[in-house]
Coordinates of C-alpha atoms in Angstrom, one line a residue:
M1 CA -40.7 -47.3 -4.5
R2 CA -40.0 -46.5 -0.7
H3 CA -40.9 -42.8 -1.3
I4 CA -44.2 -43.7 -2.8
I5 CA -45.2 -46.2 0.0
L6 CA -44.0 -43.9 2.8
A7 CA -45.9 -40.8 1.0
T8 CA -49.1 -42.9 0.9
V9 CA -49.1 -44.2 4.2
L10 CA -48.5 -40.5 5.7
G11 CA -51.0 -38.8 3.6
T12 CA -48.6 -37.1 1.2
S13 CA -48.4 -37.2 -2.2
A14 CA -45.2 -39.0 -3.9
S15 CA -44.9 -35.7 -6.4
A16 CA -44.3 -33.8 -3.3
V17 CA -41.3 -35.9 -2.0
V18 CA -40.1 -36.1 -5.6
A19 CA -40.5 -32.4 -6.0
Q20 CA -38.3 -31.7 -2.7
N21 CA -35.8 -34.4 -3.5
A22 CA -35.3 -35.4 -7.1
S23 CA -36.0 -32.6 -9.4
I24 CA -33.9 -29.9 -7.6
L25 CA -30.5 -30.0 -8.5
H26 CA -27.9 -29.9 -5.9
D27 CA -24.4 -29.9 -5.5
S28 CA -22.5 -33.2 -4.7
E29 CA -22.4 -33.3 -1.1
Y30 CA -26.0 -33.2 -0.8
Y31 CA -26.3 -36.6 -2.8
I32 CA -23.9 -38.1 -0.6
L33 CA -26.1 -37.4 2.5
E34 CA -29.3 -38.4 0.7
A35 CA -27.7 -41.8 -0.5
Q36 CA -27.4 -42.3 3.4
H37 CA -30.5 -40.8 4.8
A38 CA -33.0 -41.2 2.1
E39 CA -35.8 -43.2 3.7
Q40 CA -35.4 -41.1 6.7
W41 CA -35.7 -37.8 4.9
A42 CA -38.8 -39.3 2.9
E43 CA -40.5 -39.6 6.2
D44 CA -39.6 -36.2 7.4
D45 CA -40.9 -34.9 4.3
A46 CA -44.1 -36.2 5.1
A47 CA -44.4 -35.2 8.2
V48 CA -43.5 -31.6 7.2
D49 CA -46.1 -31.7 4.7
A50 CA -48.7 -32.7 7.3
L51 CA -47.5 -30.1 9.7
L52 CA -47.9 -27.3 7.2
A53 CA -51.4 -28.6 5.8
E54 CA -52.4 -28.3 9.2
F55 CA -51.3 -24.8 9.7
R56 CA -52.9 -23.9 6.3
A57 CA -56.1 -25.2 7.5
K58 CA -56.1 -23.2 10.7
N59 CA -55.2 -20.2 8.5
D60 CA -58.3 -20.1 6.1
G61 CA -56.1 -22.3 3.7
K62 CA -53.4 -19.9 3.1
P63 CA -49.7 -20.2 3.8
P64 CA -47.4 -17.7 6.4
N65 CA -46.6 -14.5 5.6
I66 CA -42.8 -14.0 5.5
I67 CA -40.8 -11.0 6.7
S68 CA -37.1 -10.8 6.0
V69 CA -34.8 -8.4 7.8
L70 CA -31.2 -8.5 7.0
I71 CA -29.0 -6.2 8.9
D72 CA -25.7 -4.9 7.6
D73 CA -22.3 -6.3 9.1
I74 CA -23.2 -7.8 12.4
G75 CA -20.7 -10.3 14.1
F76 CA -21.9 -13.4 16.1
G77 CA -23.2 -12.6 19.5
D78 CA -24.3 -9.1 19.1
L79 CA -27.9 -9.7 19.2
G80 CA -30.3 -11.8 21.3
I81 CA -27.7 -12.1 24.5
P82 CA -28.1 -9.7 27.1
E83 CA -24.9 -10.5 28.8
L84 CA -22.9 -10.1 25.9
N85 CA -24.6 -6.8 25.2
A86 CA -23.5 -5.7 28.3
V87 CA -20.1 -6.9 27.6
R88 CA -20.3 -4.5 24.6
G89 CA -21.7 -2.0 26.6
Y90 CA -25.1 -1.3 24.5
E91 CA -28.5 -2.7 24.4
T92 CA -30.8 -4.4 21.8
P93 CA -33.7 -5.2 24.0
N94 CA -36.4 -5.6 21.3
I95 CA -34.3 -8.2 19.4
N96 CA -33.3 -9.8 22.7
D97 CA -36.9 -10.3 23.3
F98 CA -37.6 -11.5 19.7
S99 CA -34.9 -13.9 19.9
D100 CA -36.7 -15.4 23.3
Q101 CA -39.7 -15.8 20.9
A102 CA -37.6 -17.4 18.3
M103 CA -35.2 -19.9 17.0
R104 CA -31.6 -19.2 17.0
M105 CA -30.0 -20.8 14.0
V106 CA -26.3 -21.2 15.7
R107 CA -24.5 -22.0 12.8
M108 CA -25.7 -19.9 10.0
Y109 CA -23.1 -19.2 7.4
T110 CA -23.5 -16.5 5.1
E111 CA -20.8 -15.1 2.2
P112 CA -18.2 -12.4 3.3
S113 CA -19.8 -9.5 2.1
C114 CA -22.9 -7.6 1.2
T115 CA -23.6 -8.5 -2.3
P116 CA -22.9 -12.1 -2.4
T117 CA -24.7 -13.0 0.6
R118 CA -27.8 -11.0 -0.7
V119 CA -27.6 -13.0 -4.1
A120 CA -27.4 -16.2 -2.3
Q121 CA -30.7 -15.3 0.0
M122 CA -32.4 -14.3 -3.1
T123 CA -31.5 -16.9 -5.7
G124 CA -30.6 -19.9 -3.4
R125 CA -27.4 -20.1 -5.3
L126 CA -23.6 -19.5 -4.8
P127 CA -23.1 -16.0 -6.2
V128 CA -20.1 -17.1 -8.1
R129 CA -22.5 -19.3 -10.3
M130 CA -23.5 -15.9 -11.9
G131 CA -20.3 -14.1 -11.1
M132 CA -22.1 -11.8 -8.5
G133 CA -19.3 -12.7 -5.7
D134 CA -17.8 -9.4 -5.6
T135 CA -19.1 -5.9 -3.7
T136 CA -18.9 -2.9 -5.8
V137 CA -19.4 0.7 -4.6
D138 CA -19.7 3.1 -7.4
I139 CA -21.1 2.9 -10.9
A140 CA -20.2 -0.5 -12.4
G141 CA -22.6 -1.4 -15.2
F142 CA -23.3 -5.0 -14.2
G143 CA -25.8 -6.7 -11.7
L144 CA -28.1 -9.8 -10.9
P145 CA -29.2 -11.3 -14.3
S146 CA -33.0 -11.4 -15.1
A147 CA -32.6 -15.1 -15.9
E148 CA -32.1 -15.8 -12.2
V149 CA -35.3 -16.8 -10.4
T150 CA -35.6 -14.8 -7.1
L151 CA -37.2 -16.0 -3.8
A152 CA -39.8 -13.1 -4.7
E153 CA -40.5 -14.6 -8.0
V154 CA -40.9 -18.2 -6.6
L155 CA -43.3 -16.7 -3.8
K156 CA -45.1 -14.2 -6.4
D157 CA -45.9 -17.1 -8.9
A158 CA -47.7 -18.8 -5.7
G159 CA -49.6 -16.0 -5.2
Y160 CA -47.8 -13.8 -2.8
A161 CA -47.8 -10.2 -2.9
T162 CA -44.1 -9.1 -2.6
S163 CA -42.3 -5.9 -1.5
H164 CA -38.8 -4.6 -0.6
V165 CA -37.6 -1.6 1.3
G166 CA -34.1 -0.6 2.2
K167 CA -30.8 -2.0 0.9
W168 CA -30.3 -3.9 -2.3
H169 CA -26.9 -3.8 -3.7
M170 CA -27.2 -6.2 -6.7
G171 CA -26.5 -3.9 -9.6
D172 CA -26.9 -0.8 -11.2
I173 CA -28.3 -2.1 -14.1
A174 CA -32.3 -1.9 -14.7
E175 CA -32.8 -6.0 -15.0
S176 CA -30.9 -6.4 -11.4
W177 CA -33.3 -4.0 -9.5
A178 CA -35.9 -5.5 -7.0
M179 CA -39.1 -4.2 -8.9
N180 CA -37.7 -6.3 -11.8
Q181 CA -36.8 -9.3 -10.0
G182 CA -40.1 -10.4 -8.8
F183 CA -41.1 -7.6 -6.2
D184 CA -44.6 -5.8 -7.0
Y185 CA -43.3 -2.8 -5.3
A186 CA -39.8 -1.6 -4.1
Q187 CA -38.1 1.3 -2.7
H188 CA -34.1 0.8 -2.7
A189 CA -30.6 2.3 -2.8
I190 CA -29.1 1.2 -5.9
H191 CA -25.5 1.4 -4.4
Q192 CA -24.5 0.9 -0.6
Q193 CA -22.8 2.8 2.3
G194 CA -19.7 3.2 0.6
Q195 CA -21.5 6.0 -1.4
L196 CA -24.2 6.9 1.3
T197 CA -22.0 7.3 4.6
I198 CA -18.4 6.6 3.8
F199 CA -17.6 9.4 0.9
H200 CA -20.1 11.7 1.1
D201 CA -19.5 15.4 1.9
D202 CA -19.6 15.2 5.6
A203 CA -17.5 12.1 5.8
I204 CA -14.7 13.7 3.6
R205 CA -14.7 16.6 5.9
E206 CA -14.3 14.3 8.8
Q207 CA -11.5 12.5 7.0
V208 CA -13.3 9.4 6.8
S209 CA -12.5 9.3 3.2
V210 CA -9.2 10.8 2.2
G211 CA -8.3 11.6 -1.0
I212 CA -11.7 12.5 -2.7
A213 CA -11.7 16.2 -2.0
D214 CA -10.8 18.6 0.7
F215 CA -7.5 19.4 -1.1
D216 CA -6.0 21.7 -3.5
P217 CA -6.2 19.9 -6.8
V218 CA -3.6 21.8 -8.2
Y219 CA -1.6 18.6 -9.6
T220 CA -5.0 16.6 -10.5
L221 CA -5.0 15.9 -14.4
D222 CA -7.6 13.2 -14.4
D223 CA -11.1 14.9 -13.3
L224 CA -12.6 11.6 -13.8
F225 CA -10.7 9.8 -11.3
R226 CA -12.6 10.5 -8.1
P227 CA -16.2 9.3 -7.8
D228 CA -18.7 12.0 -6.7
A229 CA -21.3 10.4 -4.2
S230 CA -23.7 13.0 -4.8
A231 CA -23.6 12.6 -8.5
M232 CA -24.7 9.0 -8.2
M233 CA -27.9 7.5 -8.4
T234 CA -29.2 7.3 -4.7
V235 CA -32.8 5.7 -3.9
I236 CA -35.3 4.4 -6.4
E237 CA -38.7 3.4 -6.3
G238 CA -41.2 1.7 -8.4
E239 CA -43.8 -1.0 -9.3
S240 CA -43.2 -4.0 -11.2
G241 CA -43.6 -3.0 -14.7
G242 CA -44.1 0.7 -13.8
P243 CA -42.2 3.7 -14.0
I244 CA -39.1 4.0 -11.7
R245 CA -37.8 7.3 -10.2
E246 CA -35.2 8.5 -8.2
I247 CA -36.7 10.0 -4.7
R248 CA -35.6 12.4 -2.4
M249 CA -33.0 14.0 -4.6
E250 CA -33.1 17.0 -6.6
P251 CA -30.8 18.3 -9.4
G252 CA -27.8 19.9 -7.8
E253 CA -28.4 18.6 -4.1
R254 CA -25.6 17.5 -2.5
W255 CA -25.7 14.0 -0.2
N256 CA -24.5 14.4 3.3
A257 CA -25.1 13.0 6.7
E258 CA -28.3 14.7 6.9
K259 CA -29.5 13.0 3.9
Y260 CA -28.4 9.8 4.9
D261 CA -30.5 10.0 8.2
E262 CA -33.6 11.1 6.2
M263 CA -33.1 8.0 3.8
N264 CA -32.9 5.5 6.8
Q265 CA -35.9 7.0 8.6
A266 CA -38.0 7.1 5.4
F267 CA -37.2 3.2 4.9
Q268 CA -38.5 2.6 8.4
D269 CA -41.5 4.6 7.8
K270 CA -42.0 2.9 4.2
T271 CA -41.7 -0.7 5.9
L272 CA -44.2 0.1 8.2
S273 CA -46.7 1.5 5.8
E274 CA -45.7 -1.5 3.4
L275 CA -46.7 -3.9 6.3
K276 CA -50.2 -2.3 6.7
R277 CA -51.0 -2.0 3.2
L278 CA -50.1 -5.8 2.6
A279 CA -51.8 -7.0 5.9
S280 CA -55.0 -5.2 4.5
G281 CA -55.0 -7.5 1.5
K282 CA -56.3 -10.9 0.9
D283 CA -53.0 -12.4 -0.2
P284 CA -50.2 -13.7 1.8
F285 CA -47.2 -11.5 1.5
F286 CA -43.3 -11.4 1.4
L287 CA -41.9 -8.4 2.9
Q288 CA -38.4 -7.6 2.8
Y289 CA -36.8 -5.0 5.1
W290 CA -32.8 -4.6 4.7
P291 CA -32.0 -1.5 6.7
M292 CA -28.7 0.5 6.0
I293 CA -27.8 1.1 9.6
P294 CA -26.4 0.4 11.6
L295 CA -23.4 1.6 9.1
D296 CA -23.2 5.2 9.6
N297 CA -19.5 6.8 9.6
T298 CA -19.8 10.3 10.9
R299 CA -20.4 12.2 13.9
A300 CA -22.4 14.7 12.0
G301 CA -26.0 15.3 13.3
R302 CA -25.5 13.2 16.7
D303 CA -26.0 14.8 19.9
G304 CA -23.4 12.2 21.5
P305 CA -22.9 8.7 22.3
D306 CA -25.9 6.8 23.2
S307 CA -24.4 4.1 25.1
P308 CA -21.4 3.2 27.1
N309 CA -19.6 1.8 24.0
G310 CA -20.3 5.0 22.3
G311 CA -19.2 3.7 18.7
L312 CA -20.7 4.8 15.6
Y313 CA -22.1 1.9 14.5
V314 CA -23.0 0.7 18.1
D315 CA -25.2 3.8 18.5
K316 CA -27.3 3.2 15.5
M317 CA -27.7 -0.4 16.3
Q318 CA -29.5 0.7 19.2
L319 CA -31.8 3.1 17.1
L320 CA -32.4 0.0 14.7
D321 CA -33.3 -2.0 17.6
T322 CA -36.1 0.8 18.5
W323 CA -37.1 0.4 14.9
L324 CA -37.6 -3.4 14.8
G325 CA -39.4 -3.3 18.0
D326 CA -41.8 -0.9 16.5
L327 CA -42.0 -3.5 13.4
F328 CA -42.8 -6.2 16.0
A329 CA -45.3 -4.3 17.7
E330 CA -47.1 -3.3 14.5
V331 CA -47.2 -7.0 13.7
D332 CA -48.7 -7.6 16.7
T333 CA -51.3 -4.8 16.5
L334 CA -52.2 -5.9 13.0
G335 CA -53.2 -9.8 14.3
L336 CA -50.5 -10.9 12.1
T337 CA -48.2 -12.6 14.7
E338 CA -49.5 -16.3 14.6
N339 CA -49.6 -16.4 10.6
T340 CA -46.1 -14.6 10.1
I341 CA -42.6 -16.1 9.8
I342 CA -40.0 -13.4 10.4
V343 CA -36.3 -13.9 9.9
V344 CA -33.9 -11.4 11.4
M345 CA -30.0 -12.0 10.7
G346 CA -26.8 -10.3 9.7
D347 CA -25.2 -10.4 6.3
N348 CA -21.5 -11.1 7.1
G349 CA -19.3 -10.1 9.9
H350 CA -18.2 -6.8 11.3
F351 CA -16.6 -4.0 9.1
T352 CA -13.5 -4.3 10.9
K353 CA -11.7 -1.7 8.7
Y354 CA -13.5 0.7 10.9
S355 CA -12.9 -0.9 14.4
P356 CA -12.6 0.3 17.1
Q357 CA -14.2 3.7 16.4
S358 CA -17.5 1.5 15.1
G359 CA -18.0 0.1 18.4
Y360 CA -17.7 -3.4 17.1
S361 CA -14.8 -5.9 16.9
P362 CA -14.6 -9.8 16.4
M363 CA -16.2 -11.2 19.7
I364 CA -16.7 -15.0 19.3
F365 CA -15.0 -15.9 15.9
R366 CA -11.9 -14.2 14.3
G367 CA -12.2 -12.1 11.5
G368 CA -15.0 -9.8 10.0
K369 CA -16.5 -8.6 6.6
G370 CA -14.5 -9.6 3.5
D371 CA -12.5 -12.5 5.6
T372 CA -13.6 -16.1 4.9
T373 CA -12.7 -16.9 8.3
E374 CA -15.6 -17.9 10.9
G375 CA -15.9 -14.3 12.0
G376 CA -16.5 -13.1 8.3
V377 CA -19.4 -15.6 7.5
R378 CA -20.9 -16.6 10.8
V379 CA -23.9 -14.3 12.0
D380 CA -26.5 -14.1 14.5
A381 CA -29.9 -15.6 12.8
F382 CA -33.1 -16.1 14.2
I383 CA -36.5 -17.2 12.7
R384 CA -40.0 -17.0 14.6
W385 CA -43.2 -18.8 13.4
P386 CA -45.3 -19.0 16.9
G387 CA -46.8 -22.4 17.3
M388 CA -44.7 -23.9 14.4
I389 CA -41.1 -23.1 15.5
G390 CA -40.3 -23.5 19.1
A391 CA -39.9 -20.3 21.1
D392 CA -36.3 -19.7 22.6
S393 CA -35.1 -22.7 20.9
M394 CA -31.8 -23.3 18.7
I395 CA -30.4 -25.7 16.5
N396 CA -26.7 -26.3 16.1
N397 CA -26.4 -27.9 12.5
I398 CA -24.9 -26.0 9.7
I399 CA -27.2 -23.7 7.6
H400 CA -26.2 -21.6 4.7
V401 CA -27.9 -18.4 3.7
S402 CA -29.1 -20.1 0.4
D403 CA -31.1 -22.8 2.5
L404 CA -33.5 -19.8 3.5
Y405 CA -34.5 -19.9 -0.3
T406 CA -35.8 -23.4 -0.3
T407 CA -36.9 -23.6 3.1
L408 CA -39.0 -20.5 3.0
S409 CA -40.2 -21.8 -0.4
R410 CA -41.5 -25.0 1.3
F411 CA -42.9 -23.3 4.2
A412 CA -44.9 -21.0 1.5
G413 CA -45.9 -24.1 -0.4
A414 CA -44.1 -22.8 -3.3
E415 CA -41.1 -25.1 -3.9
G416 CA -42.7 -26.1 -7.0
G417 CA -41.3 -23.0 -8.4
I418 CA -37.8 -23.4 -7.6
P419 CA -35.9 -23.7 -11.0
T420 CA -34.7 -27.4 -12.0
D421 CA -32.5 -26.3 -15.1
R422 CA -29.5 -25.2 -12.7
L423 CA -27.7 -26.0 -9.6
V424 CA -29.5 -24.9 -6.4
D425 CA -27.2 -24.7 -3.6
G426 CA -29.8 -24.0 -1.0
V427 CA -31.1 -27.2 0.8
D428 CA -34.6 -27.9 2.4
Q429 CA -33.7 -27.3 6.2
S430 CA -37.7 -27.4 7.1
A431 CA -37.6 -30.5 8.9
S432 CA -34.6 -29.5 11.2
I433 CA -36.3 -26.2 11.9
L434 CA -39.8 -27.3 12.5
F435 CA -39.0 -30.3 14.8
E436 CA -35.7 -28.5 16.6
D437 CA -33.8 -31.7 15.4
E438 CA -30.0 -31.2 14.4
S439 CA -30.1 -34.8 13.0
K440 CA -32.7 -33.8 10.4
G441 CA -30.3 -31.4 8.7
R442 CA -29.6 -31.6 5.2
R443 CA -26.2 -29.9 5.1
D444 CA -22.9 -30.6 7.0
S445 CA -20.4 -28.6 4.9
V446 CA -20.0 -25.4 3.3
I447 CA -17.7 -24.1 0.7
I448 CA -16.6 -20.6 1.4
Y449 CA -15.7 -18.2 -1.4
S450 CA -13.7 -15.0 -1.6
I451 CA -15.4 -13.5 -5.1
D452 CA -14.6 -16.5 -7.5
S453 CA -12.2 -18.4 -5.4
P454 CA -12.9 -21.4 -2.9
K455 CA -10.9 -20.3 0.3
A456 CA -12.2 -22.8 2.9
I457 CA -14.1 -25.8 3.3
V458 CA -16.3 -26.5 6.5
K459 CA -17.0 -29.9 7.3
D460 CA -19.0 -31.2 10.4
K461 CA -16.7 -29.6 13.2
L462 CA -13.5 -29.3 11.0
R463 CA -12.4 -26.4 8.8
L464 CA -9.8 -26.4 6.3
N465 CA -8.6 -22.9 5.2
L466 CA -7.3 -23.9 1.5
P467 CA -3.5 -23.1 0.8
A468 CA -2.9 -20.4 -1.8
A469 CA -2.0 -21.5 -5.5
G470 CA 1.7 -22.5 -5.4
E471 CA 1.7 -23.4 -1.7
S472 CA 2.3 -27.0 -0.5
A473 CA -0.9 -28.6 0.3
I474 CA 1.2 -30.0 3.5
L475 CA 0.8 -26.1 4.8
A476 CA -3.0 -26.3 4.9
E477 CA -4.2 -25.4 8.0
F478 CA -7.0 -27.4 9.8
Y479 CA -9.0 -26.3 12.7
D480 CA -11.7 -27.8 15.4
I481 CA -14.0 -25.0 15.3
Y482 CA -15.7 -26.0 18.5
R483 CA -12.3 -26.5 20.4
D484 CA -11.0 -23.2 18.6
T485 CA -13.3 -20.4 17.8
H486 CA -10.5 -17.9 16.8
E487 CA -8.7 -20.2 14.5
K488 CA -5.2 -20.1 16.4
Y489 CA -4.4 -23.4 17.2
P490 CA -4.2 -25.5 14.0
V491 CA -4.8 -29.1 14.3
S492 CA -3.3 -29.9 10.8
T493 CA -1.5 -33.2 11.5
E494 CA -4.0 -34.7 13.7
V495 CA -6.6 -34.2 11.0
G496 CA -4.5 -34.0 7.7
A497 CA -3.3 -37.5 8.3
W498 CA -6.7 -39.0 7.4
G499 CA -8.9 -35.9 6.6
G500 CA -6.6 -34.2 3.9
Q501 CA -7.5 -36.3 1.0
E502 CA -11.3 -36.2 2.0
F503 CA -11.2 -32.6 1.9
V504 CA -9.5 -32.4 -1.4
R505 CA -12.3 -34.7 -2.7
I506 CA -15.0 -32.5 -1.5
L507 CA -13.5 -29.7 -3.4
G508 CA -12.7 -32.0 -6.4
R509 CA -16.5 -33.1 -6.6
H510 CA -17.5 -29.4 -6.4
L511 CA -15.5 -28.3 -9.2
A512 CA -16.5 -31.3 -11.3
R513 CA -20.2 -30.4 -10.7
K514 CA -19.3 -26.8 -12.0
E515 CA -17.9 -28.7 -15.1
K516 CA -21.3 -30.1 -15.8
Y517 CA -23.4 -26.9 -14.8
P518 CA -20.8 -24.1 -15.5
D519 CA -20.8 -20.5 -13.9
T520 CA -22.1 -17.9 -16.0
P521 CA -21.3 -14.0 -15.8
P522 CA -23.5 -11.4 -14.4
A523 CA -25.7 -9.1 -16.6
Y524 CA -24.0 -6.1 -18.0
G525 CA -25.7 -2.9 -19.2
P526 CA -26.1 0.9 -19.4
P527 CA -26.1 1.9 -15.5
Y528 CA -29.2 3.6 -14.6
E529 CA -31.1 3.1 -17.8
G530 CA -34.8 3.2 -17.5
I531 CA -34.9 5.8 -14.7
E532 CA -37.2 8.5 -15.6
N533 CA -35.9 11.6 -13.7
I534 CA -32.0 11.1 -14.2
R535 CA -30.3 14.1 -12.6
P536 CA -28.1 16.0 -15.1
E537 CA -25.0 15.3 -12.8
T538 CA -26.0 11.7 -12.8
A539 CA -26.0 11.7 -16.6
A540 CA -22.5 13.3 -16.7
A541 CA -21.2 10.5 -14.1
V542 CA -22.5 7.8 -16.6
E543 CA -20.5 9.6 -19.3
A544 CA -17.3 9.6 -17.2
F545 CA -17.8 5.9 -17.0
N546 CA -18.3 5.0 -20.4
I547 CA -15.4 6.9 -21.3
K548 CA -13.1 4.9 -18.8
R549 CA -14.7 1.7 -20.2
A550 CA -14.2 2.6 -23.6
S551 CA -10.6 3.5 -23.1
V552 CA -9.6 -0.4 -23.3
Q553 CA -11.2 -0.5 -26.8
K554 CA -8.8 2.1 -28.4

């Protein structure tokens, strides 16, 4: 009744409030917060609705355009702060300027690696819920299920034109690809940089990859053991419901550093052309640009270091900064700035396996890609919406990457398309972002997974690194994140005495909720099926995969 009264007084329908709170199923901690803040949340929902309605009235009745830029393997503090750029010995002036116009989401949590973060952003769900918590490099035969409802599908159903360019990395089977997951158009790599910059021909010659080739195979019996990056499918292009083709790769052609550079330039060029095409249409649009650089593991094709740092990834980050500057400038030129939300963020921490030659190592937080420490899952994250989100602002409440799914849907007036038959981990953070108020956040915890195992719980300012199976719970390590960003000085006795059981209960409620709404497996299928122009060597690579898979059935 309280919801209905507040909604009526503030000019919002009760159904909108119910849609945002009651019908979307969340994890247990959401309801504990809701029980304490329901009245305030109802008021905040009404205020957000009024603000969004005011925007649409000024924008010919349309919701905002949305551009998402997700950068690979960037640690916290590497973007947006010139002083820390100087500490690194490189410059990102365009992103720094963008950050001055945007809000920094200081406590943005992602997943520990590429695929799970992208799955969480696209589905609003923890990747463990559909078996997508791992990251694969070569042919695998599984991917994101078609039953998942992506952000692109939610927005498309609400009238948005949708387009994706760049990295995807959510499977090598047809139903998992972007053009089959809600995007009207997509051009993306099927796999990731493991194939495309770490074990291609030039990387092998430079010993970036060891044991794939560049030796006498006289003792080799298993010719199917070593993957051939050039035989795997590279970049595909297509429209929803239309033919899908591999592009820029001919039969017999070898993949190398030059091809990688050409691909990245092509992604940048296509992003700009897609922006122009979408801007010329009558519908609001959702454009995703997920670059493959700064990951670039060879010296091949480089004139030399482009910064005092001189790291392989750092130099490419400077190039990407130039490219993003061109993207921001084109948004201005097309007159889209005031009615377009732009999100720029990293997907997880640094790829520390390639430190220090990458030029990156953990700066503010401990750990990197693949780690469940803060350095693995805390990233730079900015959101710009002129006139709606305060310029050069910041919020310091916990936000998880899955929250973008729910929050951007709300900004688009598309939250009615969010599924209500499954758990959605993303919560609506629109009030906190629009009003620059941490107290209006709707999350104060995250459970951090490694593939399918919970490894840490962050609640408020405290972090518990869960003990391994068979280890005494007394050995569990607690950290105060504000006092100890590198997780060096556990406060286990001080916190555990009162908080140990509380953290155990958080995990218990989460696991009980999973029993009620069980995890499901990923989708499985024939790799690359449906691509019209599959190369002979690619067909042979698939056959090799099938031989290996069939071996367990003998």
